[in-house]
Amino acid sequence: MYRCTRNDRERVSASHAISQGISADGGLYVPESLPRYTHEDLIRLSHCTYPERAARIMSDFLPEFTREELLSCANAAYAKEKFSGNSPAPLSLQQKGQKNLYILELWHGPTCAFKDMALQMLPHLLTRSLHKTGNPRTAVILVATSGDTGKAALEGFRDVPGTRILVFYPMHGVSNMQKRQMQVQEGSNVAVCAIEGNFDDAQTGVKRIFTDPAVKAKLEEHGMMFSSANSINWGRLLPQIVYYFSAYCDLIATGEIDRPGEEINVTVPTGNFGNILAAYYAKEMGLPIHRLICASNANNVLTDFLRTGVYDKNRPFHATLSPSMDILVSSNLERLLYHLTGGNSAQVAAWMKELAASGRYVVDASTLEKIRSLFWAGFCDDENTKASIRSMYETEHYVCDPHTAVAVHVYDQYVEETKDLETPAVLVSTASPYKFASGVLEALTGEKPLGDDFACVDELAAMTGAPVPEPIQALRGKAIRFTGSCPVSGMSDTVLSMLV
Ligand SMILES: *Cc1c(COP(=O)(O)O)cnc(C)c1O
């Protein structure tokens, strides 16, 4: 069963948590208890394929689903046509100095960013959850995106029976590559619209539509209901736990790990705290992780929090080379606080209230001590991001994207400060370098590129020889389908005209 982070009295099933997305009081759903895995379990898992690993681990959290059902979801989500290569989450070994560094590449899916790992699975979990809760209506997914989430959600939900998806993006707030990815979106149940405003306008507009009684009534008349695909949905977090287990199993399979309980370090480029929270759950489930290393960009609110226990979003917002981590309020942190306080929902609710009122809260000494025993935190500005991209290329001939480069730099800081060279290190790579080709090219050449995004892709490919992912190549030939835009005040009308 699942609990709510802000309210002791709420206790819901997995399918309810997933179809609902967020609790009515704004709290997030968290599992009441966690399964434990032994070394023997991990050895057994190491003989399995990725979809089998996913079905095994997810079945512990979804008792209303059979193992066969989850295996068929995982086989569909991680099919070869969607994720190129032998595994959807391969480990690539780099020798960094004397250290063995394993890069967990999570960008081999249809949109070339790690959000595919969850958003290819969520539609299966969501539609089946709606069915299990006796809700036969069509789920309408509304998304406000600043870039990666919109495209990944569109790809995940395209042509999924029983769903419609509408994405709003800020007209001038996404990169050209990201805009093009969305404008050419295929599928019979999808729509995309630019709004005349920034990301906050889009987000506020979507939230307003979610709770607009007139729009809701209209949807109900037509047998539809709103649902959410954003990263606070448990159905997006759960598939992310799998790849940490999978990485460890791969290290067992190659012989890098040969002792029961042998620990690894995990470094995660972090924004909304979803990805690294999945690693925390894996650790609590018995996966031997020594330190969870949290890497932030210049928006370093998490670095300060994990070191001092003071969360303070009252600071300048920086637009960086790693835009998917430009976040000052990390929603999923709330789940960690719930677990570390032993499920003290009153305390969590009070901190979240302070955050909403003043942008700041301070945790108690015992919570801070727990945080510091689990996490190590650092940050990396744009100059160091570029330097990391350059040094990974020059010394290892590995081309990494700016988000991954932030993690590389912070991992280097960790080793420098702790001298912990022995623990095998897994570093999470969250995007293909070709998705952010102009930033990567600038890092490698030292000059701002002049051409458009596709020219940067070609130049980067010619320079490095790294293969261009098929979904990025395919974008060039695709017809543009969605060029519409609307003012913020017209969003409800747009939604209704697209749907009914
Ligand atoms: C979303 C995203 C992140 C941040 O992940 P969180 O789960 O929000 O911490 C990092 N890198 C890329 C490329 C992303 O798209």
Coordinates of C-alpha atoms and ligand atoms in Angstrom, one line a residue:
M1 CA 0.0 0.0 0.0
Y2 CA 1.0 3.6 -0.5
R3 CA 1.0 6.5 2.1
C4 CA 0.8 10.2 1.5
T5 CA 3.7 12.4 2.5
R6 CA 1.5 15.1 4.1
N7 CA -1.4 13.2 5.6
D8 CA -1.3 10.1 8.0
R9 CA -4.8 9.1 7.3
E10 CA -4.5 8.4 3.6
R11 CA -3.6 4.9 2.5
V12 CA -4.2 3.8 -1.1
S13 CA -3.4 1.0 -3.5
A14 CA -0.7 1.1 -6.1
S15 CA -3.2 1.5 -9.0
H16 CA -4.9 4.3 -7.1
A17 CA -1.5 6.1 -6.5
I18 CA -0.6 5.8 -10.2
S19 CA -3.9 6.8 -11.7
Q20 CA -4.3 9.7 -9.2
G21 CA -0.7 11.0 -9.6
I22 CA -0.8 13.3 -6.6
S23 CA -2.8 13.3 -3.4
A24 CA -5.7 15.8 -3.1
D25 CA -3.8 17.7 -0.4
G26 CA -0.7 18.1 -2.6
G27 CA 1.3 15.3 -0.9
L28 CA 3.1 12.6 -2.8
Y29 CA 2.5 8.9 -2.6
V30 CA 5.3 6.7 -1.1
P31 CA 5.4 2.9 -0.6
E32 CA 4.6 1.9 2.9
S33 CA 7.4 -0.8 3.0
L34 CA 10.2 -1.8 0.8
P35 CA 11.3 -5.3 -0.4
R36 CA 14.9 -6.5 0.5
Y37 CA 17.2 -8.1 -2.0
T38 CA 20.0 -10.4 -1.0
H39 CA 23.2 -11.1 -3.0
E40 CA 21.7 -14.4 -4.2
D41 CA 18.7 -12.4 -5.5
L42 CA 21.1 -10.1 -7.3
I43 CA 23.0 -13.0 -8.8
R44 CA 19.7 -14.5 -10.0
L45 CA 18.7 -11.2 -11.6
S46 CA 22.1 -10.9 -13.3
H47 CA 21.1 -13.8 -15.5
C48 CA 17.9 -12.0 -16.6
T49 CA 17.2 -9.7 -19.5
Y50 CA 16.4 -6.0 -18.8
P51 CA 12.6 -6.5 -19.2
E52 CA 12.8 -9.5 -16.9
R53 CA 14.7 -7.5 -14.3
A54 CA 12.0 -4.7 -14.6
A55 CA 9.1 -7.1 -14.2
R56 CA 10.7 -8.8 -11.1
I57 CA 11.4 -5.5 -9.3
M58 CA 8.2 -3.7 -10.2
S59 CA 6.1 -6.7 -9.2
D60 CA 7.3 -6.1 -5.6
F61 CA 5.6 -2.7 -5.7
L62 CA 2.5 -3.5 -7.7
P63 CA 0.6 -6.4 -6.1
E64 CA -2.4 -5.8 -8.3
F65 CA -0.4 -6.7 -11.4
T66 CA 0.7 -10.3 -12.2
R67 CA 4.4 -10.9 -13.1
E68 CA 3.3 -12.0 -16.6
E69 CA 1.4 -8.8 -17.0
L70 CA 4.4 -6.7 -16.0
L71 CA 6.7 -8.7 -18.2
S72 CA 4.5 -7.9 -21.2
C73 CA 4.5 -4.2 -20.2
A74 CA 8.3 -4.2 -19.9
N75 CA 8.7 -6.1 -23.2
A76 CA 6.6 -3.5 -25.0
A77 CA 8.2 -0.5 -23.2
Y78 CA 11.8 -1.6 -23.8
A79 CA 11.4 -3.3 -27.2
K80 CA 14.3 -3.3 -29.7
E81 CA 12.4 -0.9 -32.0
K82 CA 12.4 1.7 -29.3
F83 CA 15.8 1.2 -27.6
S84 CA 18.7 0.4 -30.0
G85 CA 21.5 -1.9 -28.8
N86 CA 21.6 -5.0 -26.6
S87 CA 20.2 -3.3 -23.4
P88 CA 18.1 -0.2 -22.9
A89 CA 20.5 0.8 -20.1
P90 CA 24.0 -0.3 -21.1
L91 CA 27.1 0.3 -19.0
S92 CA 30.1 1.8 -20.8
L93 CA 33.5 1.4 -19.1
Q94 CA 35.9 4.4 -19.1
Q95 CA 39.3 4.5 -17.5
K96 CA 39.5 7.8 -15.9
G97 CA 43.1 8.1 -14.7
Q98 CA 43.6 4.9 -12.6
K99 CA 39.9 4.7 -11.8
N100 CA 37.3 2.5 -13.4
L101 CA 34.3 4.6 -14.2
Y102 CA 31.2 3.0 -15.5
I103 CA 28.8 5.2 -17.4
L104 CA 25.2 4.1 -17.3
E105 CA 23.8 5.4 -20.6
L106 CA 20.1 6.0 -20.3
W107 CA 19.5 7.8 -23.6
H108 CA 19.1 5.1 -26.1
G109 CA 15.4 5.5 -26.3
P110 CA 13.1 7.3 -28.8
T111 CA 13.8 10.9 -27.5
C112 CA 17.5 10.5 -26.6
A113 CA 17.1 11.5 -22.9
F114 CA 16.7 9.4 -19.8
K115 CA 13.0 10.3 -19.4
D116 CA 12.2 7.7 -21.9
M117 CA 13.2 5.0 -19.3
A118 CA 10.1 6.0 -17.3
L119 CA 7.8 7.5 -19.9
Q120 CA 7.9 4.4 -22.1
M121 CA 6.6 2.4 -19.1
L122 CA 4.2 4.8 -17.5
P123 CA 1.4 4.6 -20.2
H124 CA 1.2 0.8 -19.6
L125 CA 1.0 1.2 -15.9
L126 CA -1.4 4.1 -16.1
T127 CA -3.9 2.6 -18.5
R128 CA -3.9 -0.7 -16.6
S129 CA -4.2 1.1 -13.2
L130 CA -7.3 3.0 -14.5
H131 CA -8.8 -0.3 -15.6
K132 CA -8.1 -1.9 -12.2
T133 CA -9.6 1.0 -10.3
G134 CA -12.8 0.5 -12.3
N135 CA -12.3 3.7 -14.3
P136 CA -13.1 3.1 -18.0
R137 CA -12.8 6.7 -19.1
T138 CA -10.2 8.0 -21.6
A139 CA -7.2 9.5 -19.8
V140 CA -6.3 13.0 -21.1
I141 CA -2.6 13.7 -20.3
L142 CA -1.8 17.4 -20.1
V143 CA 1.8 18.4 -20.0
A144 CA 3.6 21.7 -19.7
T145 CA 7.2 21.3 -20.7
S146 CA 10.4 23.2 -20.8
G147 CA 11.9 20.7 -23.2
D148 CA 12.6 17.0 -22.6
T149 CA 9.5 15.9 -20.7
G150 CA 7.1 16.9 -23.4
K151 CA 8.7 15.0 -26.2
A152 CA 9.3 11.9 -24.0
A153 CA 5.6 11.9 -22.9
L154 CA 4.4 12.3 -26.5
E155 CA 6.4 9.3 -27.6
G156 CA 5.3 7.3 -24.6
F157 CA 1.6 7.9 -25.1
R158 CA 1.4 8.0 -28.8
D159 CA -1.3 5.7 -30.1
V160 CA -1.8 4.2 -26.6
P161 CA -5.5 3.1 -26.6
G162 CA -7.6 4.9 -24.0
T163 CA -5.4 8.0 -23.9
R164 CA -5.0 11.4 -25.4
I165 CA -2.0 13.7 -24.8
L166 CA -1.7 17.5 -25.2
V167 CA 1.6 19.3 -24.7
F168 CA 2.1 23.0 -24.2
Y169 CA 5.5 24.5 -24.6
P170 CA 6.7 28.1 -24.2
M171 CA 7.1 29.6 -27.7
H172 CA 10.6 31.1 -27.0
G173 CA 11.6 28.8 -24.1
V174 CA 12.8 25.6 -25.7
S175 CA 15.8 24.9 -28.0
N176 CA 15.2 24.6 -31.8
M177 CA 15.9 20.8 -31.6
Q178 CA 13.4 20.3 -28.8
K179 CA 10.8 22.4 -30.7
R180 CA 11.3 20.4 -33.9
Q181 CA 11.1 17.1 -32.0
M182 CA 7.6 18.1 -30.8
Q183 CA 6.3 19.8 -34.0
V184 CA 6.9 16.6 -36.0
Q185 CA 5.3 14.3 -33.4
E186 CA 3.4 11.3 -35.0
G187 CA 0.4 9.6 -33.6
S188 CA -3.4 9.8 -33.8
N189 CA -4.0 10.8 -30.2
V190 CA -1.4 13.6 -29.8
A191 CA -1.5 17.4 -30.0
V192 CA 1.1 20.1 -29.4
C193 CA 0.7 23.8 -29.0
A194 CA 3.1 26.7 -28.3
I195 CA 2.0 29.3 -25.9
E196 CA 2.7 33.0 -25.9
G197 CA 4.5 33.1 -22.6
N198 CA 7.2 31.4 -20.6
F199 CA 7.4 28.0 -18.9
D200 CA 5.9 29.2 -15.7
D201 CA 2.9 30.6 -17.7
A202 CA 2.5 27.2 -19.4
Q203 CA 2.7 25.3 -16.0
T204 CA 0.3 27.7 -14.3
G205 CA -2.1 27.5 -17.2
V206 CA -2.1 23.6 -17.2
K207 CA -2.7 23.5 -13.4
R208 CA -5.6 25.9 -13.8
I209 CA -7.2 23.7 -16.5
F210 CA -6.8 20.6 -14.3
T211 CA -9.1 22.1 -11.7
D212 CA -11.4 24.2 -14.0
P213 CA -14.9 22.8 -13.2
A214 CA -16.3 23.8 -16.6
V215 CA -13.6 22.0 -18.5
K216 CA -13.8 19.0 -16.2
A217 CA -17.6 18.7 -16.7
K218 CA -17.2 19.0 -20.5
L219 CA -14.6 16.2 -20.4
E220 CA -16.9 14.0 -18.3
E221 CA -19.7 14.4 -20.8
H222 CA -17.4 12.9 -23.4
G223 CA -16.1 10.0 -21.2
M224 CA -12.7 11.6 -20.5
M225 CA -10.7 12.6 -17.4
F226 CA -7.4 14.4 -16.8
S227 CA -4.3 12.5 -15.7
S228 CA -0.7 13.5 -15.1
A229 CA 2.6 12.2 -16.5
N230 CA 4.9 14.5 -14.5
S231 CA 7.7 13.3 -12.3
I232 CA 5.8 13.2 -9.1
N233 CA 3.7 10.2 -10.3
W234 CA 4.9 7.0 -8.6
G235 CA 4.5 5.3 -12.0
R236 CA 7.4 7.4 -13.3
L237 CA 9.7 6.8 -10.3
L238 CA 9.3 3.0 -10.1
P239 CA 10.8 2.2 -13.5
Q240 CA 13.8 4.2 -12.6
I241 CA 14.7 2.0 -9.6
V242 CA 15.2 -0.9 -12.1
Y243 CA 18.3 0.5 -13.9
Y244 CA 20.3 0.8 -10.7
F245 CA 19.8 -2.9 -10.0
S246 CA 20.5 -3.6 -13.6
A247 CA 23.8 -1.8 -13.5
Y248 CA 24.9 -3.7 -10.4
C249 CA 23.8 -7.0 -12.0
D250 CA 25.9 -6.1 -15.1
L251 CA 28.9 -5.6 -12.9
I252 CA 28.3 -9.0 -11.3
A253 CA 28.0 -10.5 -14.8
T254 CA 31.3 -9.0 -15.9
G255 CA 33.1 -10.0 -12.7
E256 CA 33.8 -6.4 -11.6
I257 CA 31.7 -7.3 -8.5
D258 CA 32.7 -10.6 -7.0
R259 CA 32.0 -10.3 -3.3
P260 CA 28.6 -10.3 -1.6
G261 CA 27.8 -6.8 -0.4
E262 CA 30.6 -5.2 -2.4
E263 CA 29.7 -1.5 -2.7
I264 CA 29.5 0.9 -5.6
N265 CA 29.2 4.7 -5.7
V266 CA 26.5 6.2 -7.8
T267 CA 26.7 9.8 -9.3
V268 CA 23.5 11.3 -10.6
P269 CA 23.0 14.7 -12.5
T270 CA 20.1 16.0 -10.6
G271 CA 17.2 18.5 -11.1
N272 CA 13.9 17.5 -9.7
F273 CA 15.5 14.8 -7.5
G274 CA 13.6 12.0 -9.2
N275 CA 16.5 10.0 -10.7
I276 CA 18.6 10.1 -7.5
L277 CA 15.6 9.3 -5.3
A278 CA 15.2 6.1 -7.3
A279 CA 18.8 5.3 -6.4
Y280 CA 18.1 5.9 -2.8
Y281 CA 15.2 3.4 -3.0
A282 CA 17.5 0.9 -4.6
K283 CA 20.0 1.3 -1.7
E284 CA 17.2 0.9 0.9
M285 CA 16.2 -2.3 -0.9
G286 CA 19.6 -3.8 -0.3
L287 CA 21.5 -2.7 -3.3
P288 CA 25.1 -2.1 -2.0
I289 CA 25.5 1.6 -2.7
H290 CA 28.2 3.3 -0.6
R291 CA 27.5 7.0 -1.5
L292 CA 24.7 8.7 -3.5
I293 CA 26.6 11.5 -5.1
C294 CA 24.2 14.4 -6.1
A295 CA 25.5 16.6 -8.9
S296 CA 23.9 20.0 -9.5
N297 CA 24.7 22.8 -12.0
A298 CA 25.0 26.4 -11.0
N299 CA 21.4 26.2 -9.6
N300 CA 23.0 24.6 -6.5
V301 CA 20.1 24.7 -4.1
L302 CA 20.4 20.9 -3.5
T303 CA 24.2 21.0 -2.9
D304 CA 23.6 23.5 0.0
F305 CA 20.7 21.6 1.4
L306 CA 22.4 18.2 1.4
R307 CA 25.4 19.7 3.1
T308 CA 23.8 22.1 5.6
G309 CA 20.1 21.1 6.0
V310 CA 18.9 24.5 4.9
Y311 CA 16.7 24.5 1.8
D312 CA 16.6 28.0 0.4
K313 CA 15.2 28.8 -3.1
N314 CA 15.6 32.5 -2.6
R315 CA 18.6 32.9 -5.0
P316 CA 19.2 33.9 -8.6
F317 CA 18.0 31.5 -11.3
H318 CA 20.7 30.6 -13.8
A319 CA 20.0 29.5 -17.4
T320 CA 22.8 27.0 -17.9
L321 CA 24.2 24.6 -20.6
S322 CA 22.3 21.8 -18.7
P323 CA 18.8 23.3 -18.9
S324 CA 17.0 20.1 -17.7
M325 CA 18.6 20.7 -14.3
D326 CA 17.7 24.4 -14.1
I327 CA 15.3 23.9 -11.1
L328 CA 15.0 25.6 -7.8
V329 CA 12.2 23.5 -6.2
S330 CA 13.0 19.8 -6.4
S331 CA 9.6 18.2 -5.8
N332 CA 10.8 14.7 -5.1
L333 CA 12.9 15.7 -2.1
E334 CA 9.6 15.6 -0.2
R335 CA 9.6 11.8 -0.4
L336 CA 13.1 11.5 1.0
L337 CA 12.2 13.7 3.9
Y338 CA 9.2 11.5 4.6
H339 CA 11.3 8.4 4.8
L340 CA 14.2 10.0 6.8
T341 CA 11.8 11.3 9.5
G342 CA 10.3 7.8 9.9
G343 CA 7.1 8.8 8.1
N344 CA 6.4 12.0 10.0
S345 CA 3.9 13.5 7.6
A346 CA 3.0 16.4 10.0
Q347 CA 6.6 17.5 10.0
V348 CA 6.9 17.1 6.2
A349 CA 3.7 19.1 5.7
A350 CA 5.0 21.8 7.9
W351 CA 8.3 22.1 6.0
M352 CA 6.4 22.2 2.6
K353 CA 4.2 24.9 4.0
E354 CA 7.2 27.0 5.0
L355 CA 8.7 26.4 1.5
A356 CA 5.5 27.7 -0.1
A357 CA 5.3 30.7 2.2
S358 CA 8.9 31.8 2.4
G359 CA 10.9 29.7 -0.1
R360 CA 12.9 28.2 2.8
Y361 CA 13.0 25.5 5.5
V362 CA 15.5 24.0 7.8
V363 CA 15.6 20.3 8.8
D364 CA 16.5 19.1 12.3
A365 CA 19.9 17.8 13.3
S366 CA 19.0 14.1 13.2
T367 CA 17.5 14.3 9.7
L368 CA 20.6 16.2 8.5
E369 CA 22.9 13.5 10.0
K370 CA 21.0 10.8 8.0
I371 CA 21.2 12.9 4.9
R372 CA 24.9 13.3 5.3
S373 CA 25.5 9.6 5.8
L374 CA 23.7 8.8 2.6
F375 CA 24.6 11.6 0.2
W376 CA 27.6 13.5 -1.0
A377 CA 26.8 16.7 -2.9
G378 CA 28.6 19.0 -5.3
F379 CA 27.9 21.4 -8.1
C380 CA 29.5 22.5 -11.4
D381 CA 29.2 25.8 -13.3
D382 CA 29.1 26.2 -17.1
E383 CA 32.9 26.7 -17.3
N384 CA 33.6 23.5 -15.5
T385 CA 30.9 21.7 -17.5
K386 CA 32.7 22.7 -20.7
A387 CA 36.1 21.7 -19.2
S388 CA 34.7 18.2 -18.3
I389 CA 33.3 17.7 -21.8
R390 CA 36.7 18.5 -23.2
S391 CA 38.7 16.4 -20.8
M392 CA 36.4 13.4 -21.2
Y393 CA 36.9 13.7 -24.9
E394 CA 40.6 14.3 -24.9
T395 CA 41.5 11.6 -22.3
E396 CA 38.9 8.9 -22.9
H397 CA 37.6 9.8 -26.4
Y398 CA 34.1 9.8 -24.8
V399 CA 31.6 12.5 -25.9
C400 CA 29.3 13.4 -23.1
D401 CA 26.3 15.8 -23.0
P402 CA 26.4 18.8 -20.6
H403 CA 24.2 17.1 -18.0
T404 CA 26.4 14.1 -17.8
A405 CA 29.5 16.4 -17.8
V406 CA 28.1 18.1 -14.6
A407 CA 28.1 14.6 -13.0
V408 CA 31.7 13.9 -14.2
H409 CA 33.0 17.1 -12.6
V410 CA 31.2 16.4 -9.3
Y411 CA 32.5 12.9 -9.2
D412 CA 36.0 14.2 -9.7
Q413 CA 35.4 16.6 -6.7
Y414 CA 34.2 13.6 -4.6
V415 CA 37.3 11.6 -5.3
E416 CA 39.6 14.6 -4.7
E417 CA 38.0 15.3 -1.4
T418 CA 37.5 11.8 -0.1
K419 CA 40.3 9.9 -1.8
D420 CA 37.8 7.1 -2.4
L421 CA 39.4 5.6 -5.5
E422 CA 38.6 1.9 -4.7
T423 CA 34.8 1.9 -4.8
P424 CA 33.7 1.1 -8.3
A425 CA 31.8 4.1 -9.6
V426 CA 28.6 4.2 -11.7
L427 CA 27.9 7.6 -13.3
V428 CA 24.5 8.2 -14.8
S429 CA 24.4 9.7 -18.3
T430 CA 21.0 11.3 -18.9
A431 CA 21.1 12.6 -22.5
S432 CA 22.8 12.0 -25.9
P433 CA 25.4 14.6 -26.7
Y434 CA 23.6 15.2 -30.0
K435 CA 20.6 16.5 -28.2
F436 CA 22.7 19.4 -27.0
A437 CA 25.1 19.5 -29.9
S438 CA 25.8 23.2 -29.9
G439 CA 26.8 23.3 -26.3
V440 CA 29.0 20.2 -26.7
L441 CA 30.6 21.6 -29.8
E442 CA 31.3 24.9 -28.1
A443 CA 33.0 23.0 -25.3
L444 CA 35.2 21.1 -27.7
T445 CA 36.2 23.9 -30.1
G446 CA 36.2 26.8 -27.6
E447 CA 34.0 28.8 -30.0
K448 CA 30.3 29.5 -30.3
P449 CA 29.0 27.5 -33.3
L450 CA 27.5 29.6 -36.1
G451 CA 25.2 27.0 -37.8
D452 CA 21.8 25.7 -36.8
D453 CA 21.2 22.6 -34.7
F454 CA 21.6 20.1 -37.5
A455 CA 24.8 21.8 -38.7
C456 CA 26.1 21.3 -35.2
V457 CA 25.1 17.7 -35.2
D458 CA 27.0 17.2 -38.5
E459 CA 30.1 19.0 -37.3
L460 CA 30.1 17.1 -34.0
A461 CA 29.8 13.8 -35.8
A462 CA 32.5 14.7 -38.3
M463 CA 34.8 15.8 -35.5
T464 CA 34.3 12.9 -33.0
G465 CA 33.1 10.0 -35.1
A466 CA 30.5 9.3 -32.4
P467 CA 27.4 7.8 -34.1
V468 CA 24.3 10.1 -34.4
P469 CA 21.2 8.4 -32.8
E470 CA 18.6 7.4 -35.3
P471 CA 15.8 9.5 -33.8
I472 CA 17.9 12.6 -34.3
Q473 CA 18.8 11.7 -37.9
A474 CA 15.1 10.9 -38.6
L475 CA 14.0 14.4 -37.5
R476 CA 15.4 16.0 -40.6
G477 CA 13.0 14.2 -43.0
K478 CA 9.8 14.5 -40.9
A479 CA 7.0 16.7 -41.9
I480 CA 6.0 19.5 -39.4
R481 CA 2.5 18.7 -38.1
F482 CA 2.0 21.2 -35.2
T483 CA 2.6 24.9 -35.7
G484 CA -0.3 26.3 -33.7
S485 CA 0.1 28.7 -30.8
C486 CA -2.3 30.4 -28.4
P487 CA -2.2 33.1 -25.7
V488 CA -2.2 31.9 -22.1
S489 CA -5.8 33.0 -21.7
G490 CA -6.8 30.8 -24.6
M491 CA -5.4 27.5 -23.2
S492 CA -8.7 26.0 -22.0
D493 CA -10.4 26.7 -25.3
T494 CA -7.5 25.1 -27.1
V495 CA -7.8 22.0 -24.9
L496 CA -11.5 21.7 -25.6
S497 CA -11.2 22.3 -29.3
M498 CA -8.5 19.6 -29.6
L499 CA -10.5 17.1 -27.6
V500 CA -14.2 17.4 -28.3
Ligands
LIG1 C1 15.2 15.6 -16.4 C2 16.6 15.6 -16.6 C3 17.6 15.6 -15.5 C4 17.2 15.7 -14.1 O1 16.5 14.6 -13.6 P1 15.7 14.6 -12.2 O2 15.1 13.3 -12.1 O3 14.7 15.8 -12.4 O4 16.6 15.0 -11.1 C5 18.9 15.4 -15.9 N1 19.3 15.4 -17.1 C6 18.5 15.4 -18.2 C7 19.0 15.3 -19.6 C8 17.1 15.5 -18.0 O5 16.2 15.5 -19.0

